[in-house]
Short mmCIF file of C-alpha atoms and ligand atoms in Angstrom, two decimals:
data_model
loop_
_atom_site.label_atom_id
_atom_site.label_comp_id
_atom_site.label_asym_id
_atom_site.label_seq_id
_atom_site.Cartn_x
_atom_site.Cartn_y
_atom_site.Cartn_z
CA MET K 1295 -6.27 10.36 -36.74
CA ALA K 1296 -9.08 10.91 -34.14
CA LYS K 1297 -7.76 12.30 -31.22
CA ASP K 1298 -9.48 9.43 -28.61
CA SER K 1299 -7.88 6.44 -31.10
CA VAL K 1300 -4.55 5.00 -30.54
CA THR K 1301 -2.14 4.51 -34.42
CA ILE K 1302 -0.12 1.01 -34.27
CA THR K 1303 1.84 0.42 -37.01
CA HIS K 1304 3.51 -2.56 -38.12
CA ASN K 1305 7.13 -1.79 -39.31
CA GLY K 1306 7.83 -5.10 -41.16
CA THR K 1307 4.53 -4.04 -43.25
CA GLY K 1308 4.51 -0.47 -43.07
CA LYS K 1309 0.77 -0.87 -42.30
CA SER K 1310 -1.29 0.98 -39.67
CA PHE K 1311 -4.19 0.79 -38.67
CA GLU K 1312 -6.72 2.78 -36.14
CA TYR K 1313 -8.03 2.12 -32.57
CA ALA K 1314 -10.71 3.38 -30.65
CA LEU K 1315 -9.97 4.42 -27.46
CA LYS K 1316 -12.53 3.64 -24.60
CA GLN K 1317 -12.61 6.01 -21.28
CA GLY K 1318 -14.76 4.88 -18.48
CA THR K 1319 -16.32 6.99 -15.72
CA ILE K 1320 -13.21 7.53 -14.12
CA GLY K 1321 -9.48 6.29 -14.67
CA PRO K 1322 -7.37 5.55 -18.01
CA PRO K 1323 -8.46 5.26 -21.20
CA ALA K 1324 -7.90 1.46 -22.84
CA VAL K 1325 -7.56 1.03 -26.82
CA ASP K 1326 -10.31 -1.47 -28.18
CA ILE K 1327 -7.88 -3.70 -30.03
CA THR K 1328 -10.39 -6.36 -30.54
CA ALA K 1329 -9.84 -6.10 -34.63
CA LEU K 1330 -6.38 -6.50 -34.21
CA TYR K 1331 -5.67 -10.07 -34.71
CA ARG K 1332 -8.14 -9.76 -38.17
CA ASP K 1333 -6.23 -6.62 -39.11
CA ALA K 1334 -2.96 -7.02 -38.95
CA GLY K 1335 -3.01 -10.77 -37.71
CA ILE K 1336 -1.10 -10.21 -35.02
CA PHE K 1337 -1.82 -10.55 -31.31
CA THR K 1338 -1.03 -8.79 -28.11
CA TYR K 1339 0.81 -10.31 -25.19
CA ASP K 1340 0.36 -9.00 -21.97
CA PRO K 1341 1.40 -11.98 -19.48
CA GLY K 1342 -0.61 -11.58 -16.20
CA PHE K 1343 -2.38 -9.16 -17.79
CA MET K 1344 -0.52 -5.75 -16.93
CA ALA K 1345 -2.07 -3.69 -19.44
CA THR K 1346 -5.23 -5.47 -19.92
CA ALA K 1347 -8.72 -4.59 -19.19
CA SER K 1348 -10.43 -7.55 -19.64
CA CYS K 1349 -14.27 -6.55 -19.57
CA HIS K 1350 -16.16 -3.50 -18.36
CA SER K 1351 -17.71 -3.15 -15.36
CA ALA K 1352 -19.65 -0.53 -13.01
CA ILE K 1353 -19.17 -2.12 -10.11
CA THR K 1354 -15.33 -1.15 -7.99
CA TYR K 1355 -12.66 1.03 -9.01
CA ILE K 1356 -9.27 0.95 -7.90
CA ASP K 1357 -6.88 4.15 -8.26
CA GLY K 1358 -3.84 2.39 -7.39
CA GLU K 1359 -1.44 5.35 -8.02
CA GLN K 1360 -3.50 7.32 -4.81
CA GLY K 1361 -4.53 4.72 -2.59
CA ILE K 1362 -8.42 5.12 -4.11
CA LEU K 1363 -11.10 2.68 -3.40
CA LEU K 1364 -14.97 2.86 -4.43
CA TYR K 1365 -18.06 0.45 -4.12
CA ARG K 1366 -20.41 1.68 -6.49
CA GLY K 1367 -19.04 5.45 -6.77
CA TYR K 1368 -18.71 5.23 -2.78
CA PRO K 1369 -15.53 5.58 -0.81
CA ILE K 1370 -14.18 2.37 1.11
CA GLU K 1371 -13.81 5.10 3.83
CA GLN K 1372 -17.51 5.45 4.40
CA LEU K 1373 -18.61 2.52 3.70
CA ALA K 1374 -16.36 0.41 6.28
CA THR K 1375 -17.15 3.10 9.08
CA LYS K 1376 -21.07 3.52 8.34
CA ALA K 1377 -22.89 0.24 6.52
CA SER K 1378 -23.69 -3.10 7.40
CA PHE K 1379 -22.15 -5.78 4.95
CA LEU K 1380 -24.96 -7.15 3.76
CA GLU K 1381 -25.78 -2.92 3.00
CA VAL K 1382 -22.32 -3.22 0.79
CA ALA K 1383 -23.62 -6.61 -0.64
CA TYR K 1384 -26.76 -5.41 -1.78
CA LEU K 1385 -24.72 -2.28 -3.07
CA LEU K 1386 -22.40 -4.19 -5.15
CA MET K 1387 -25.04 -6.60 -6.51
CA HIS K 1388 -27.45 -3.74 -7.11
CA GLY K 1389 -26.14 -0.45 -7.93
CA ASP K 1390 -27.54 1.53 -5.37
CA LEU K 1391 -27.56 1.15 -1.57
CA PRO K 1392 -31.13 -0.12 -0.02
CA ASN K 1393 -33.24 1.66 1.34
CA GLU K 1394 -34.84 1.22 4.60
CA VAL K 1395 -37.28 -1.90 3.37
CA ARG K 1396 -35.06 -3.03 1.01
CA LEU K 1397 -32.55 -3.41 3.35
CA ASP K 1398 -34.95 -5.44 5.77
CA GLU K 1399 -36.40 -7.42 2.75
CA PHE K 1400 -32.75 -8.24 1.49
CA GLU K 1401 -31.78 -9.09 4.99
CA HIS K 1402 -34.67 -11.68 5.74
CA VAL K 1403 -34.62 -13.51 2.60
CA ILE K 1404 -30.65 -14.36 3.02
CA SER K 1405 -31.40 -15.18 6.35
CA ARG K 1406 -33.88 -17.77 5.18
CA HIS K 1407 -31.88 -19.45 2.83
CA THR K 1408 -28.58 -19.51 5.71
CA MET K 1409 -29.56 -23.55 5.73
CA LEU K 1410 -27.96 -26.67 4.16
CA ASN K 1411 -29.99 -29.76 2.50
CA GLU K 1412 -29.19 -32.09 5.33
CA ASN K 1413 -27.83 -34.66 3.05
CA LEU K 1414 -24.84 -32.35 2.31
CA LYS K 1415 -23.76 -32.87 5.49
CA ASN K 1416 -22.88 -36.29 3.83
CA PHE K 1417 -20.18 -34.79 1.77
CA LEU K 1418 -18.66 -32.88 4.52
CA ALA K 1419 -18.00 -36.30 6.82
CA GLY K 1420 -16.25 -37.34 3.56
CA PHE K 1421 -13.87 -34.79 4.15
CA HIS K 1422 -10.69 -36.25 6.16
CA TYR K 1423 -10.98 -34.73 9.73
CA ASP K 1424 -7.92 -32.83 9.09
CA ALA K 1425 -8.77 -31.14 5.67
CA HIS K 1426 -7.56 -28.05 5.09
CA PRO K 1427 -11.31 -25.55 5.49
CA MET K 1428 -10.27 -23.97 1.93
CA ALA K 1429 -10.63 -27.68 0.52
CA ILE K 1430 -13.94 -28.48 2.25
CA LEU K 1431 -15.49 -25.04 0.86
CA CYS K 1432 -14.60 -24.94 -2.59
CA GLY K 1433 -15.55 -29.13 -2.91
CA VAL K 1434 -18.66 -27.82 -1.26
CA VAL K 1435 -19.56 -25.09 -2.96
CA GLY K 1436 -18.99 -26.66 -5.79
CA SER K 1437 -21.92 -29.70 -5.12
CA LEU K 1438 -24.09 -26.96 -4.42
CA SER K 1439 -25.45 -27.14 -7.87
CA ALA K 1440 -26.19 -31.05 -7.14
CA PHE K 1441 -28.87 -29.89 -4.88
CA TYR K 1442 -29.91 -26.56 -5.63
CA HIS K 1443 -31.05 -27.21 -9.24
CA ASP K 1444 -34.33 -25.72 -9.67
CA SER K 1445 -32.70 -22.26 -10.35
CA LEU K 1446 -29.75 -22.98 -12.52
CA ASP K 1447 -30.77 -21.73 -15.92
CA VAL K 1448 -27.79 -18.98 -16.29
CA HIS K 1449 -30.12 -17.04 -19.26
CA ASP K 1450 -32.61 -16.16 -16.50
CA ALA K 1451 -32.14 -12.86 -14.40
CA ASP K 1452 -34.04 -14.26 -12.10
CA HIS K 1453 -32.62 -17.58 -11.58
CA ARG K 1454 -29.25 -15.70 -11.42
CA LEU K 1455 -30.58 -13.63 -8.52
CA ILE K 1456 -31.63 -16.70 -6.23
CA SER K 1457 -28.83 -17.71 -6.80
CA ALA K 1458 -26.76 -15.15 -5.99
CA ARG K 1459 -28.43 -15.22 -2.97
CA ARG K 1460 -28.25 -18.90 -2.32
CA LEU K 1461 -24.50 -18.53 -1.98
CA ILE K 1462 -23.95 -15.00 0.00
CA ALA K 1463 -26.32 -16.74 2.89
CA LYS K 1464 -24.61 -20.42 2.56
CA VAL K 1465 -21.14 -19.87 2.11
CA PRO K 1466 -20.66 -19.03 5.61
CA THR K 1467 -22.46 -22.09 6.62
CA ILE K 1468 -20.53 -23.79 5.08
CA ALA K 1469 -17.32 -22.28 6.21
CA ALA K 1470 -18.55 -22.49 9.59
CA ALA K 1471 -19.21 -26.42 9.35
CA ALA K 1472 -15.75 -26.86 7.96
CA TYR K 1473 -14.25 -25.48 11.06
CA LYS K 1474 -16.46 -27.46 12.85
CA HIS K 1475 -15.79 -30.52 11.12
CA ASN K 1476 -11.88 -29.85 11.50
CA VAL K 1477 -12.33 -29.70 15.52
CA GLY K 1478 -14.39 -32.41 15.80
CA GLU K 1479 -17.69 -30.77 17.45
CA PRO K 1480 -21.63 -30.71 15.41
CA ILE K 1481 -22.43 -28.43 13.20
CA MET K 1482 -24.51 -25.55 14.61
CA TYR K 1483 -27.64 -24.24 12.75
CA PRO K 1484 -27.93 -20.72 11.74
CA ARG K 1485 -30.07 -18.75 13.89
CA ASN K 1486 -32.05 -16.26 12.21
CA ASP K 1487 -32.63 -13.68 14.62
CA LEU K 1488 -29.14 -13.10 14.65
CA ARG K 1489 -27.11 -10.46 11.71
CA TYR K 1490 -25.21 -12.02 9.51
CA CYS K 1491 -21.95 -11.53 10.95
CA ALA K 1492 -23.25 -12.59 14.42
CA ASN K 1493 -24.65 -15.54 13.26
CA PHE K 1494 -21.53 -16.64 11.50
CA LEU K 1495 -19.70 -16.02 14.81
CA HIS K 1496 -22.78 -18.35 16.72
CA MET K 1497 -22.04 -20.73 13.78
CA MET K 1498 -18.63 -20.58 14.85
CA PHE K 1499 -18.18 -21.17 18.38
CA ALA K 1500 -21.42 -21.76 19.75
CA THR K 1501 -22.09 -25.76 20.57
CA PRO K 1502 -24.91 -27.55 20.97
CA CYS K 1503 -24.24 -27.79 24.97
CA GLU K 1504 -23.03 -24.20 25.30
CA ASP K 1505 -24.46 -21.11 23.62
CA TYR K 1506 -22.38 -17.96 22.56
CA GLU K 1507 -23.19 -14.42 22.29
CA PRO K 1508 -21.45 -13.16 19.90
CA SER K 1509 -19.81 -10.01 21.75
CA LEU K 1510 -20.69 -6.76 19.75
CA ILE K 1511 -16.93 -5.93 19.16
CA ALA K 1512 -16.58 -8.92 17.59
CA GLU K 1513 -19.75 -8.39 15.23
CA LYS K 1514 -18.28 -5.23 14.27
CA ALA K 1515 -14.79 -6.27 13.83
CA LEU K 1516 -16.21 -8.68 11.49
CA ASN K 1517 -18.32 -7.00 9.67
CA LEU K 1518 -15.55 -4.43 8.98
CA LEU K 1519 -13.36 -6.83 7.29
CA PHE K 1520 -16.03 -8.51 5.19
CA ILE K 1521 -16.67 -5.27 4.07
CA LEU K 1522 -12.75 -4.22 3.06
CA HIS K 1523 -12.63 -8.15 1.33
CA ALA K 1524 -16.28 -8.07 -0.64
CA ASP K 1525 -14.44 -6.54 -3.96
CA HIS K 1526 -11.86 -5.86 -5.55
CA GLU K 1527 -12.50 -5.44 -9.14
CA GLN K 1528 -10.89 -7.62 -11.71
CA ASN K 1529 -8.44 -9.49 -9.50
CA ALA K 1530 -7.25 -13.25 -10.11
CA SER K 1531 -10.03 -15.16 -7.88
CA THR K 1532 -13.04 -12.20 -9.52
CA SER K 1533 -10.93 -12.82 -13.47
CA THR K 1534 -11.63 -16.82 -12.64
CA VAL K 1535 -15.03 -16.93 -11.29
CA ARG K 1536 -15.84 -14.66 -14.87
CA LEU K 1537 -13.89 -17.04 -17.34
CA ALA K 1538 -15.54 -19.83 -15.96
CA GLY K 1539 -19.13 -18.02 -15.76
CA SER K 1540 -18.40 -16.89 -19.65
CA SER K 1541 -19.06 -20.76 -20.71
CA GLY K 1542 -22.41 -20.59 -19.32
CA ALA K 1543 -21.14 -22.67 -16.15
CA ASN K 1544 -23.35 -22.57 -13.06
CA PRO K 1545 -22.92 -20.51 -10.39
CA PHE K 1546 -22.08 -22.96 -7.37
CA ALA K 1547 -19.16 -23.95 -10.06
CA CYS K 1548 -17.74 -20.59 -10.93
CA ILE K 1549 -17.36 -19.61 -7.20
CA ALA K 1550 -15.84 -22.93 -6.45
CA ALA K 1551 -13.37 -22.47 -9.04
CA GLY K 1552 -12.97 -18.41 -7.65
CA ILE K 1553 -12.35 -19.73 -4.11
CA ALA K 1554 -9.49 -21.81 -5.81
CA SER K 1555 -7.84 -19.02 -7.09
CA LEU K 1556 -8.64 -17.15 -3.85
CA TRP K 1557 -6.90 -20.07 -1.70
CA GLY K 1558 -3.01 -18.94 -3.60
CA PRO K 1559 -0.38 -17.65 -1.31
CA ALA K 1560 0.08 -15.04 -3.60
CA HIS K 1561 -3.91 -13.74 -3.47
CA GLY K 1562 -6.16 -14.99 -0.70
CA GLY K 1563 -3.54 -17.08 1.23
CA ALA K 1564 -1.75 -14.60 2.48
CA ASN K 1565 -3.12 -13.45 5.22
CA GLU K 1566 -2.39 -17.06 6.63
CA ALA K 1567 1.00 -16.64 4.97
CA VAL K 1568 1.81 -13.34 7.41
CA LEU K 1569 0.48 -15.06 10.78
CA ASP K 1570 3.33 -17.85 9.05
CA MET K 1571 6.24 -15.78 8.02
CA LEU K 1572 5.38 -12.75 11.69
CA GLU K 1573 5.16 -16.66 14.39
CA GLU K 1574 8.69 -17.77 11.64
CA ILE K 1575 10.53 -13.99 12.43
CA GLY K 1576 9.34 -14.21 16.49
CA ASP K 1577 11.44 -11.00 17.36
CA VAL K 1578 11.79 -7.63 15.72
CA GLY K 1579 15.66 -8.73 16.41
CA ASN K 1580 15.28 -11.37 13.54
CA ALA K 1581 13.88 -8.52 11.66
CA PRO K 1582 16.91 -7.30 9.47
CA LYS K 1583 17.70 -11.01 8.56
CA TYR K 1584 14.17 -11.66 7.28
CA MET K 1585 14.58 -8.40 5.39
CA ASP K 1586 17.72 -9.26 3.73
CA LYS K 1587 15.99 -12.70 2.81
CA ALA K 1588 12.99 -11.04 0.84
CA LYS K 1589 15.15 -8.03 -1.06
CA ASP K 1590 17.25 -11.81 -1.95
CA LYS K 1591 16.19 -12.93 -5.57
CA ASP K 1592 17.91 -16.16 -4.56
CA ASP K 1593 15.49 -16.51 -1.82
CA PRO K 1594 12.20 -17.42 -2.16
CA PHE K 1595 10.99 -15.51 1.39
CA ARG K 1596 8.86 -12.54 0.23
CA LEU K 1597 7.39 -10.05 2.91
CA MET K 1598 3.97 -11.13 3.03
CA GLY K 1599 1.11 -8.84 3.18
CA PHE K 1600 3.63 -6.43 1.14
CA GLY K 1601 2.91 -5.24 -1.91
CA HIS K 1602 -0.11 -5.48 -4.77
CA ARG K 1603 -0.65 -5.61 -8.10
CA VAL K 1604 -2.64 -2.03 -8.55
CA TYR K 1605 -1.50 -0.30 -5.23
CA LYS K 1606 1.86 1.65 -5.83
CA ASN K 1607 0.42 3.12 -2.80
CA TYR K 1608 -0.78 2.62 0.97
CA ASP K 1609 -3.71 0.05 0.42
CA PRO K 1610 -6.36 1.89 1.65
CA ARG K 1611 -7.49 -0.95 3.38
CA ALA K 1612 -5.31 -1.87 5.19
CA LYS K 1613 -5.35 1.86 6.40
CA ILE K 1614 -8.38 1.27 7.73
CA ILE K 1615 -8.23 -2.04 9.82
CA ARG K 1616 -4.19 -0.63 10.55
CA GLU K 1617 -6.24 2.02 12.99
CA VAL K 1618 -9.00 -0.84 13.68
CA CYS K 1619 -6.19 -3.53 14.86
CA HIS K 1620 -5.76 -1.01 17.81
CA GLN K 1621 -8.86 -0.71 19.14
CA VAL K 1622 -10.19 -4.02 18.48
CA LEU K 1623 -7.08 -5.11 20.08
CA ASN K 1624 -7.39 -3.12 23.47
CA GLU K 1625 -11.18 -3.90 23.66
CA LEU K 1626 -10.35 -7.27 23.17
CA ALA K 1627 -8.02 -6.64 26.01
CA ASP K 1628 -5.07 -7.96 24.02
CA ALA K 1629 -3.26 -4.71 23.88
CA ASN K 1630 -0.06 -6.23 23.39
CA ASN K 1631 0.12 -8.68 20.88
CA PRO K 1632 3.25 -9.42 20.62
CA MET K 1633 2.30 -10.11 16.47
CA PHE K 1634 0.68 -6.68 15.82
CA ASP K 1635 3.73 -5.32 17.41
CA LEU K 1636 6.17 -7.43 15.25
CA ALA K 1637 3.88 -5.84 12.10
CA LEU K 1638 4.24 -2.51 13.53
CA LYS K 1639 7.59 -2.43 13.26
CA LEU K 1640 7.91 -4.58 9.81
CA GLU K 1641 6.11 -2.00 8.40
CA GLU K 1642 8.45 1.05 9.59
CA ILE K 1643 11.01 -0.63 8.70
CA ALA K 1644 10.04 -1.73 5.33
CA LEU K 1645 8.97 1.69 4.95
CA SER K 1646 12.11 3.07 5.29
CA ASP K 1647 14.00 0.75 3.20
CA ASP K 1648 15.48 1.49 0.15
CA TYR K 1649 14.36 -1.93 -2.02
CA PHE K 1650 10.52 -1.40 -0.53
CA VAL K 1651 10.58 2.23 -1.28
CA GLU K 1652 11.78 2.24 -4.75
CA ARG K 1653 8.86 -0.80 -5.92
CA ARG K 1654 7.03 0.92 -3.95
CA LEU K 1655 6.30 -1.76 -1.88
CA TYR K 1656 3.66 -0.80 0.61
CA PRO K 1657 1.27 -3.12 3.56
CA ASN K 1658 -1.66 -4.67 1.77
CA VAL K 1659 -5.38 -5.99 3.39
CA ASP K 1660 -3.65 -8.57 4.31
CA PHE K 1661 -1.06 -7.26 6.47
CA TYR K 1662 -3.09 -6.86 9.69
CA SER K 1663 -6.34 -9.04 8.85
CA GLY K 1664 -5.27 -11.99 10.13
CA ILE K 1665 -4.09 -10.20 13.56
CA ILE K 1666 -7.71 -9.44 13.66
CA TYR K 1667 -8.74 -12.92 12.38
CA GLN K 1668 -7.04 -14.69 16.20
CA ALA K 1669 -7.91 -12.18 18.34
CA LEU K 1670 -11.31 -12.98 17.68
CA GLY K 1671 -10.48 -16.88 17.90
CA ILE K 1672 -10.30 -17.82 14.52
CA PRO K 1673 -7.97 -20.26 13.65
CA ARG K 1674 -5.04 -19.52 10.94
CA ASN K 1675 -6.46 -21.81 8.76
CA MET K 1676 -9.54 -20.61 8.91
CA PHE K 1677 -7.60 -16.73 7.74
CA THR K 1678 -8.80 -17.26 3.37
CA VAL K 1679 -11.82 -18.93 4.33
CA MET K 1680 -12.99 -15.93 6.21
CA PHE K 1681 -11.75 -13.61 2.70
CA ALA K 1682 -14.09 -15.96 0.78
CA VAL K 1683 -16.76 -15.47 2.43
CA ALA K 1684 -17.03 -11.81 2.11
CA ARG K 1685 -15.73 -12.27 -1.49
CA THR K 1686 -18.28 -14.23 -2.50
CA VAL K 1687 -20.23 -11.23 -2.32
CA GLY K 1688 -17.92 -9.49 -5.04
CA TRP K 1689 -18.16 -12.59 -7.04
CA VAL K 1690 -21.69 -13.08 -7.63
CA SER K 1691 -22.22 -9.13 -8.76
CA HIS K 1692 -19.66 -9.66 -11.16
CA TRP K 1693 -21.05 -12.80 -12.28
CA MET K 1694 -24.28 -11.54 -12.45
CA GLU K 1695 -23.17 -8.34 -14.61
CA MET K 1696 -21.48 -10.02 -16.76
CA MET K 1697 -24.28 -12.65 -17.35
CA GLY K 1698 -26.53 -9.83 -17.65
CA ASP K 1699 -24.53 -8.46 -20.62
CA PRO K 1700 -25.51 -9.45 -23.80
CA ASN K 1701 -22.58 -8.91 -25.86
CA ASN K 1702 -20.97 -11.50 -22.71
CA ARG K 1703 -18.76 -13.84 -24.84
CA ILE K 1704 -16.93 -16.87 -23.96
CA GLY K 1705 -13.10 -15.44 -21.99
CA ARG K 1706 -10.48 -17.66 -24.13
CA PRO K 1707 -6.75 -16.14 -24.67
CA ARG K 1708 -4.26 -16.95 -27.02
CA GLN K 1709 -0.69 -17.39 -26.73
CA ILE K 1710 2.61 -17.42 -28.59
CA TYR K 1711 3.41 -20.94 -29.01
CA HIS K 1712 6.69 -22.38 -28.86
CA GLY K 1713 6.53 -26.01 -29.23
CA PRO K 1714 7.73 -27.91 -32.53
CA PRO K 1715 6.02 -27.25 -35.60
CA THR K 1716 4.27 -29.27 -37.53
CA ARG K 1717 5.95 -32.83 -38.08
CA ASP K 1718 5.16 -36.82 -38.67
CA TYR K 1719 4.01 -39.67 -36.67
CA LEU K 1720 6.66 -42.38 -36.71
CA PRO K 1721 6.69 -45.99 -35.55
CA PHE K 1722 8.49 -46.96 -32.43
CA SER K 1723 11.41 -48.28 -34.86
CA GLN K 1724 12.55 -44.89 -36.15
CA ARG K 1725 12.08 -42.95 -33.21
CA SER K 1726 14.80 -41.55 -31.28
CA GLY K 1727 15.69 -41.60 -27.20
N1 LIG O 1836 8.78 -9.09 -0.84
C1 LIG O 1836 9.88 -8.68 -1.08
N2 LIG O 1836 9.97 -8.24 -2.49
C2 LIG O 1836 8.42 -7.93 -2.98
C3 LIG O 1836 7.48 -8.55 -2.84
C4 LIG O 1836 7.40 -8.76 -1.59
N3 LIG O 1836 5.81 -9.00 -0.95
N4 LIG O 1836 6.16 -8.03 -3.84
C5 LIG O 1836 7.22 -7.56 -4.37
N5 LIG O 1836 8.70 -7.78 -4.76
C6 LIG O 1836 9.21 -6.97 -5.35
C7 LIG O 1836 9.79 -8.17 -6.57
O1 LIG O 1836 10.64 -9.49 -5.86
C8 LIG O 1836 9.76 -7.59 -8.02
O2 LIG O 1836 11.53 -6.65 -7.15
P1 LIG O 1836 12.07 -6.57 -8.94
O3 LIG O 1836 11.46 -5.92 -9.58
O4 LIG O 1836 13.34 -6.11 -8.14
O5 LIG O 1836 11.80 -8.04 -9.63
C9 LIG O 1836 8.40 -6.42 -7.05
O6 LIG O 1836 8.73 -5.95 -5.87
C10 LIG O 1836 7.35 -6.18 -8.32
O7 LIG O 1836 6.80 -7.01 -7.91
P2 LIG O 1836 6.24 -8.27 -8.74
O8 LIG O 1836 6.23 -9.60 -8.56
O9 LIG O 1836 6.78 -8.22 -10.10
O10 LIG O 1836 4.40 -7.75 -8.63
P3 LIG O 1836 2.94 -8.67 -8.53
O11 LIG O 1836 2.64 -7.25 -9.49
O12 LIG O 1836 3.50 -9.01 -10.08
O13 LIG O 1836 2.90 -8.80 -7.34
C11 LIG O 1836 2.03 -9.75 -5.81
C12 LIG O 1836 2.08 -7.97 -6.53
C13 LIG O 1836 1.30 -10.61 -5.92
C14 LIG O 1836 0.78 -9.06 -3.99
C15 LIG O 1836 3.57 -9.43 -4.66
O14 LIG O 1836 3.59 -7.93 -4.52
C16 LIG O 1836 3.22 -10.53 -3.52
O15 LIG O 1836 4.17 -11.78 -4.05
N6 LIG O 1836 3.46 -9.72 -2.30
C17 LIG O 1836 3.51 -10.83 -0.98
C18 LIG O 1836 1.99 -11.35 -1.18
C19 LIG O 1836 0.71 -10.96 -0.56
O16 LIG O 1836 0.89 -10.26 0.69
N7 LIG O 1836 -0.29 -11.27 -1.35
C20 LIG O 1836 -1.74 -10.59 -0.98
C21 LIG O 1836 -2.08 -9.80 -2.48
S1 LIG O 1836 -3.69 -8.79 -1.97
C22 LIG O 1836 -4.60 -9.65 -2.59
O17 LIG O 1836 -4.64 -10.72 -2.92
C23 LIG O 1836 -5.69 -10.00 -1.57
#
């Protein structure tokens, strides 16, 4: 038996099968069981993909035990403090950091694609004024394929790149337009003279009758949050994008699927849920009651922004945001933000509580991000939209990686069937019930 293999023995038949271990650059190896069903007539069962690698990828690496996150090999802490969001976008999409010329070109291309086809406004106008901006984002991004079908050949690398750039450029414009629709203000055109994050703030907060100069602090904070949310390997929404894309679906449809998946409170919807929760708890004095609820298996309440499928240590992104929270709130003259004080207290209580310690539940990226968004004046129902704007970069990077892989096959999990066995169709007169 080869050392880099695993042997599976079927105790019923006594037959053994040997499968190779696949090793990436870093991280644990994975058993390649592609031939298992053919060899032994059995499937593997792994709901929630607790122990299943679904693909090869060279984009992002997470070590959940150590609390390490790398984008293309670069530690998140370095990128978060030194890079711009578009620099990170280029890195995730192309594999290496751009030189100055390449970054200039990239910024230029993205800023020249930020406008929307004017007819898209008709789509926006069709939404009820109080539609959740995630519903608007999901619908309008899906509709982009009806407008930009000159580059929808998913088997053409140039087309893929054009669509990916269009998505990175237009999703912020749609996101800000969704907000404007909610508040009943005119949609603001993008400004090509502004950097990516400053332009987003302009589209959110300027009006035709009053310009808005984004503060450097706000721009810096947004740049940081976008970098931290840009990618996170095969999470639920990225896996959704990959699964949708594996059938050859167009990129706009795939990203709309990713947005839908992100919306759930167990994923990107958590940042909105954290603020709702903090508001509900209201005061540190109520913390013990809510801690008890979070631990009670008969109570659906969970401590939102706590726990992670992969991180069994402090989420490195949460560590960065927590530090920046202090700085941003101070600089925005919001130093005594009661939500932040409450969040810090809850964290302190949870980290010394046996229930959370034993289960290795730590704050995740969303525990503190909403507090910064709120301090920037971004309304709560836009928090998950902000996550989607940043994560679009990760989604398109994974989609391009998958579509560029000649071994890409349609994703098609199997199941353990629990329905009735074969039975005959009966006329009404012979049916019971
Ligand atoms: N509050 C209370 N208990 C929790 C929490 C929580 N936030 N998270 C996990 N647990 C408990 C579970 O009840 C379970 O307990 P048990 O072993 O006694 O049954 C144990 O910890 C393991 O949790 P699972 O739900 O099995 O872990 P899983 O990996 O499936 O879920 C998840 C991870 C969805 C993130 C979960 O921790 C959660 O719901 N957290 C709150 C929502 C949240 O913050 N989501 C954002 C995730 S990060 C992101 O998407 C950007």
